[in-house]
Tab-separated table of C-alpha atoms in Angstrom:
chain	number	residue	atom	x	y	z
H	231	MET	CA	2.338	-6.504	12.943
H	232	ILE	CA	4.309	-3.443	11.918
H	233	GLU	CA	2.947	-0.440	13.813
H	234	GLN	CA	1.170	1.904	11.413
H	235	ALA	CA	-0.224	5.442	11.529
H	236	TYR	CA	-1.691	7.999	9.173
H	237	VAL	CA	0.204	10.960	7.782
H	238	GLN	CA	-0.258	14.269	9.580
H	239	ALA	CA	-0.002	17.758	8.090
H	240	VAL	CA	3.309	18.395	9.906
H	241	ASP	CA	4.993	15.262	8.557
H	242	GLN	CA	7.932	15.607	6.188
H	243	THR	CA	9.319	12.788	4.091
H	244	THR	CA	11.928	12.142	1.423
H	245	PRO	CA	10.716	12.336	-1.312
H	246	THR	CA	8.214	14.943	-0.129
H	247	ILE	CA	4.560	14.203	0.447
H	248	GLN	CA	3.695	16.634	-2.342
H	249	ALA	CA	6.041	14.855	-4.765
H	250	ILE	CA	4.571	11.448	-3.915
H	251	ARG	CA	1.037	12.787	-4.245
H	252	ALA	CA	1.844	14.233	-7.673
H	253	ARG	CA	3.475	10.970	-8.777
H	254	ILE	CA	0.412	8.948	-7.726
H	255	SER	CA	-2.069	11.399	-9.248
H	256	GLN	CA	-0.291	11.365	-12.604
H	257	ALA	CA	-0.067	7.573	-12.567
H	258	VAL	CA	-3.764	7.170	-11.761
H	259	ASP	CA	-4.679	9.542	-14.583
H	260	ALA	CA	-2.494	7.539	-16.967
H	261	THR	CA	-3.875	4.112	-15.996
H	262	PRO	CA	-5.999	2.773	-18.865
H	263	GLY	CA	-9.594	1.611	-18.476
H	264	PRO	CA	-12.227	0.285	-18.587
H	265	ALA	CA	-13.223	1.302	-15.089
H	266	LEU	CA	-13.119	-2.137	-13.452
H	267	ASP	CA	-9.700	-2.896	-14.932
H	268	ARG	CA	-8.393	0.473	-13.751
H	269	LEU	CA	-9.582	-0.228	-10.207
H	270	LYS	CA	-8.124	-3.753	-10.241
H	271	PHE	CA	-4.785	-2.381	-11.416
H	272	TRP	CA	-4.422	-0.435	-8.173
H	273	LEU	CA	-6.686	-1.989	-5.567
H	274	GLN	CA	-7.208	-5.317	-3.855
H	275	MET	CA	-10.969	-4.952	-3.523
H	276	PRO	CA	-13.754	-6.638	-1.559
H	277	THR	CA	-16.448	-8.543	-3.410
H	278	ASP	CA	-19.127	-6.409	-1.747
H	279	SER	CA	-19.573	-3.447	0.559
H	280	MET	CA	-19.967	-5.762	3.568
H	281	PHE	CA	-16.449	-7.166	3.013
H	282	MET	CA	-17.628	-10.750	2.930
H	283	GLY	CA	-14.768	-11.732	0.616
H	284	MET	CA	-12.040	-10.372	-1.629
H	285	MET	CA	-12.018	-10.331	-5.429
H	286	ASP	CA	-8.470	-11.658	-5.772
H	287	ASN	CA	-5.255	-12.445	-3.917
H	288	ASP	CA	-2.925	-11.011	-6.558
H	289	CYS	CA	-1.015	-8.720	-4.192
H	290	GLN	CA	2.387	-9.726	-5.559
H	291	VAL	CA	1.517	-8.997	-9.197
H	292	ARG	CA	-0.280	-5.781	-8.259
H	293	ALA	CA	2.578	-4.477	-6.119
H	294	ARG	CA	5.077	-5.050	-8.925
H	295	ARG	CA	3.038	-3.235	-11.562
H	296	VAL	CA	2.031	-0.331	-9.285
H	297	GLY	CA	5.550	-0.115	-7.902
H	298	ALA	CA	7.008	0.007	-11.388
H	299	LEU	CA	4.587	2.773	-12.349
H	300	LEU	CA	5.610	4.783	-9.288
H	301	SER	CA	9.364	4.394	-9.861
H	302	PRO	CA	10.648	7.212	-12.114
H	303	GLY	CA	14.157	6.882	-10.680
H	304	ALA	CA	16.939	5.051	-12.491
H	305	GLY	CA	16.667	1.325	-11.940
H	306	GLY	CA	12.910	1.284	-11.492
H	307	LEU	CA	11.185	-0.767	-8.797
H	308	TYR	CA	13.556	-2.010	-6.106
H	309	GLU	CA	13.128	-5.521	-4.681
H	310	PRO	CA	15.244	-6.198	-1.583
H	311	SER	CA	16.426	-9.704	-0.803
H	312	ASP	CA	14.395	-11.784	1.642
H	313	LEU	CA	13.628	-9.551	4.626
H	314	SER	CA	13.001	-12.571	6.861
H	315	VAL	CA	16.656	-13.644	6.656
H	316	PRO	CA	18.532	-12.097	9.632
H	317	LEU	CA	21.836	-11.758	7.738
H	318	THR	CA	22.669	-8.102	6.891
H	319	THR	CA	19.256	-6.837	8.044
H	320	GLU	CA	20.473	-3.301	8.681
H	321	SER	CA	22.157	-3.013	5.309
H	322	LYS	CA	18.992	-4.231	3.574
H	323	TRP	CA	17.002	-1.431	5.163
H	324	ALA	CA	19.710	1.100	4.378
H	325	ALA	CA	19.341	0.050	0.732
H	326	VAL	CA	15.552	0.450	0.971
H	327	SER	CA	16.019	3.999	2.279
H	328	GLU	CA	18.468	4.803	-0.500
H	329	ALA	CA	16.050	3.466	-3.099
H	330	VAL	CA	13.048	5.544	-2.029
H	331	LYS	CA	15.214	8.649	-1.766
H	332	ALA	CA	16.198	8.007	-5.399
H	333	ASP	CA	12.522	7.969	-6.495
H	334	ARG	CA	12.286	4.191	-6.636
H	335	ALA	CA	9.331	2.392	-5.081
H	336	VAL	CA	10.238	-0.657	-2.987
H	337	PHE	CA	8.524	-4.062	-3.087
H	338	ILE	CA	7.925	-5.157	0.525
H	339	ASN	CA	6.965	-8.807	0.932
H	340	GLY	CA	6.099	-10.234	4.332
H	341	SER	CA	3.667	-12.391	6.225
H	342	ALA	CA	0.092	-11.127	5.939
H	343	GLY	CA	-0.119	-10.582	9.681
H	344	HIS	CA	3.087	-8.541	9.731
H	345	VAL	CA	2.865	-6.139	6.778
H	346	GLY	CA	-0.935	-6.040	6.390
H	347	GLY	CA	-3.498	-3.861	8.127
H	348	SER	CA	-5.214	-4.692	11.392
H	349	GLU	CA	-8.588	-5.434	9.738
H	350	SER	CA	-7.302	-7.170	6.621
H	351	LYS	CA	-9.409	-10.039	5.301
H	352	PHE	CA	-6.126	-11.839	4.641
H	353	ASN	CA	-5.247	-12.081	8.333
H	354	ASN	CA	-5.963	-15.424	10.001
H	355	LYS	CA	-5.395	-17.007	13.388
H	356	HIS	CA	-2.569	-19.197	12.074
H	357	ASN	CA	-0.836	-16.210	10.426
H	358	THR	CA	-0.343	-18.106	7.197
H	359	GLY	CA	0.135	-16.482	3.809
H	360	PHE	CA	1.911	-13.382	2.646
H	361	HIS	CA	1.084	-9.853	1.544
H	362	VAL	CA	2.991	-7.288	-0.505
H	363	ILE	CA	2.948	-3.520	-0.062
H	364	VAL	CA	4.988	-0.743	-1.681
H	365	PHE	CA	7.203	1.734	0.161
H	366	LEU	CA	7.509	5.189	-1.414
H	367	ALA	CA	9.367	7.449	1.024
H	368	VAL	CA	11.182	7.625	4.329
H	369	GLY	CA	10.461	10.012	7.177
H	370	GLN	CA	11.241	10.765	10.802
H	371	GLU	CA	9.083	11.858	13.705
H	372	PRO	CA	10.129	14.883	15.820
H	373	SER	CA	11.203	12.281	18.402
H	374	ALA	CA	13.681	10.976	15.769
H	375	ARG	CA	11.703	7.764	15.350
H	376	PRO	CA	11.997	6.709	11.685
H	377	TYR	CA	9.233	5.380	9.465
H	378	TYR	CA	8.522	4.461	5.865
H	379	LEU	CA	5.606	5.755	3.849
H	380	GLY	CA	3.847	2.827	2.246
H	381	PHE	CA	0.961	2.079	-0.102
H	382	ASP	CA	-1.163	-0.948	0.793
H	383	PRO	CA	-3.586	-1.832	-2.047
H	384	ASP	CA	-5.795	-3.867	0.336
H	385	VAL	CA	-9.090	-1.991	0.726
H	386	SER	CA	-10.028	-4.199	3.699
H	387	ALA	CA	-6.852	-3.303	5.613
H	388	THR	CA	-8.131	-0.831	8.231
H	389	VAL	CA	-11.294	0.541	9.787
H	390	GLU	CA	-10.647	3.790	7.927
H	391	SER	CA	-10.137	2.170	4.523
H	392	ARG	CA	-13.348	0.174	4.880
H	393	ALA	CA	-15.318	3.254	5.939
H	394	LYS	CA	-13.961	5.261	2.994
H	395	TRP	CA	-14.818	2.514	0.504
H	396	LYS	CA	-18.427	1.811	1.457
H	397	PRO	CA	-20.061	5.020	0.164
H	398	LEU	CA	-17.857	5.035	-2.939
H	399	VAL	CA	-18.727	1.538	-4.177
H	400	VAL	CA	-22.147	0.446	-2.975
H	401	GLY	CA	-23.184	-3.206	-3.211
H	402	GLY	CA	-21.324	-5.784	-5.275
H	403	THR	CA	-17.989	-4.364	-6.392
H	404	GLU	CA	-17.903	-5.847	-9.876
H	405	THR	CA	-21.503	-4.874	-10.665
H	406	ALA	CA	-21.047	-1.349	-9.316
H	407	ALA	CA	-17.689	-0.770	-11.015
H	408	ARG	CA	-18.995	-1.838	-14.431
H	409	LYS	CA	-21.406	1.080	-14.246
H	410	PHE	CA	-18.631	3.599	-13.572
H	411	ASP	CA	-17.335	5.836	-16.308
H	412	ASP	CA	-13.652	6.753	-16.459
H	413	ALA	CA	-14.073	9.847	-14.310
H	414	LYS	CA	-15.854	7.934	-11.541
H	415	SER	CA	-13.221	5.195	-11.371
H	416	VAL	CA	-10.455	7.797	-11.171
H	417	GLN	CA	-12.409	9.588	-8.425
H	418	VAL	CA	-12.667	6.362	-6.407
H	419	LEU	CA	-8.960	5.629	-6.791
H	420	LYS	CA	-7.877	9.111	-5.761
H	421	ALA	CA	-10.233	9.086	-2.777
H	422	MET	CA	-8.738	5.823	-1.512
H	423	VAL	CA	-5.085	6.581	-2.245
H	424	LEU	CA	-4.745	10.381	-2.135
H	425	GLY	CA	-7.643	11.362	0.108
H	426	ASP	CA	-9.018	14.847	0.595
H	427	SER	CA	-6.064	16.736	2.078
H	428	GLN	CA	-3.213	18.215	0.072
H	429	ASP	CA	-0.948	17.509	3.061
H	430	GLY	CA	-1.730	13.820	3.433
H	431	PHE	CA	-3.155	10.731	1.816
H	432	GLY	CA	-6.163	8.473	1.741
H	433	PRO	CA	-6.440	5.415	4.002
H	434	LEU	CA	-4.344	3.156	1.770
H	435	VAL	CA	-1.140	5.146	2.308
H	436	ARG	CA	0.236	4.899	5.826
H	437	LYS	CA	3.370	5.320	7.913
H	438	TYR	CA	5.134	2.051	8.828
H	439	TYR	CA	7.406	2.008	11.858
H	440	VAL	CA	9.734	-0.809	10.851
H	441	ASP	CA	12.171	-2.255	13.378
H	442	THR	CA	15.138	-2.304	11.035
H	443	ASP	CA	17.294	-4.185	13.558
H	444	LYS	CA	15.152	-7.307	13.251
H	445	ALA	CA	14.298	-9.636	10.404
H	446	PHE	CA	10.687	-10.015	9.329
H	447	PRO	CA	8.875	-13.113	10.653
H	448	LYS	CA	9.137	-16.097	8.340
H	449	ILE	CA	6.209	-16.501	5.952
H	450	ALA	CA	4.163	-19.583	6.868
H	451	ARG	CA	2.474	-21.251	3.940
H	452	GLY	CA	-1.108	-22.343	4.609
């Protein structure tokens, strides 16, 4: 699994955290309703607050439409060639970095156990299946260790994302969301993606420490 961490107030990325936050906020505000459709546009949601199951496995479709919405740069959403093929691995990641710096989101497809979160409902002991996330920026730790800033729509992905979700959407997701008005659905989205700090993000946006010298593991089909 790609090592992941949450954004800290001292972190600096290209594009900037503030620019990415503004881009997401504007896109959320512009996403049409009704409430359940708006939530489904952005989030891969659990069926209930106990995370017994997930409402869909449409990560590929969702990543493309969210990525396109978050790509104001010329050329739109960038889709690199197969990241599990060792040939020209370094140049592929150089192209990813160039794309995010040019305000293009990047479609990152990998095995569920590699690109997903540690608690994801899509993880399994055989590591079969795939997941898709969206990279939005590139950054570097003070130690010079590089990372990418990525959006993972999977609400089940981490302990933090699950904890954030539970008080926002109580009980069955579909039943609860159908009672939301537009303002409530936007509030839920911004809580999960943008969070409470102007210097960071919610639990669905994380730092990904990609080993750009190595190809992704091959995706095993279940």
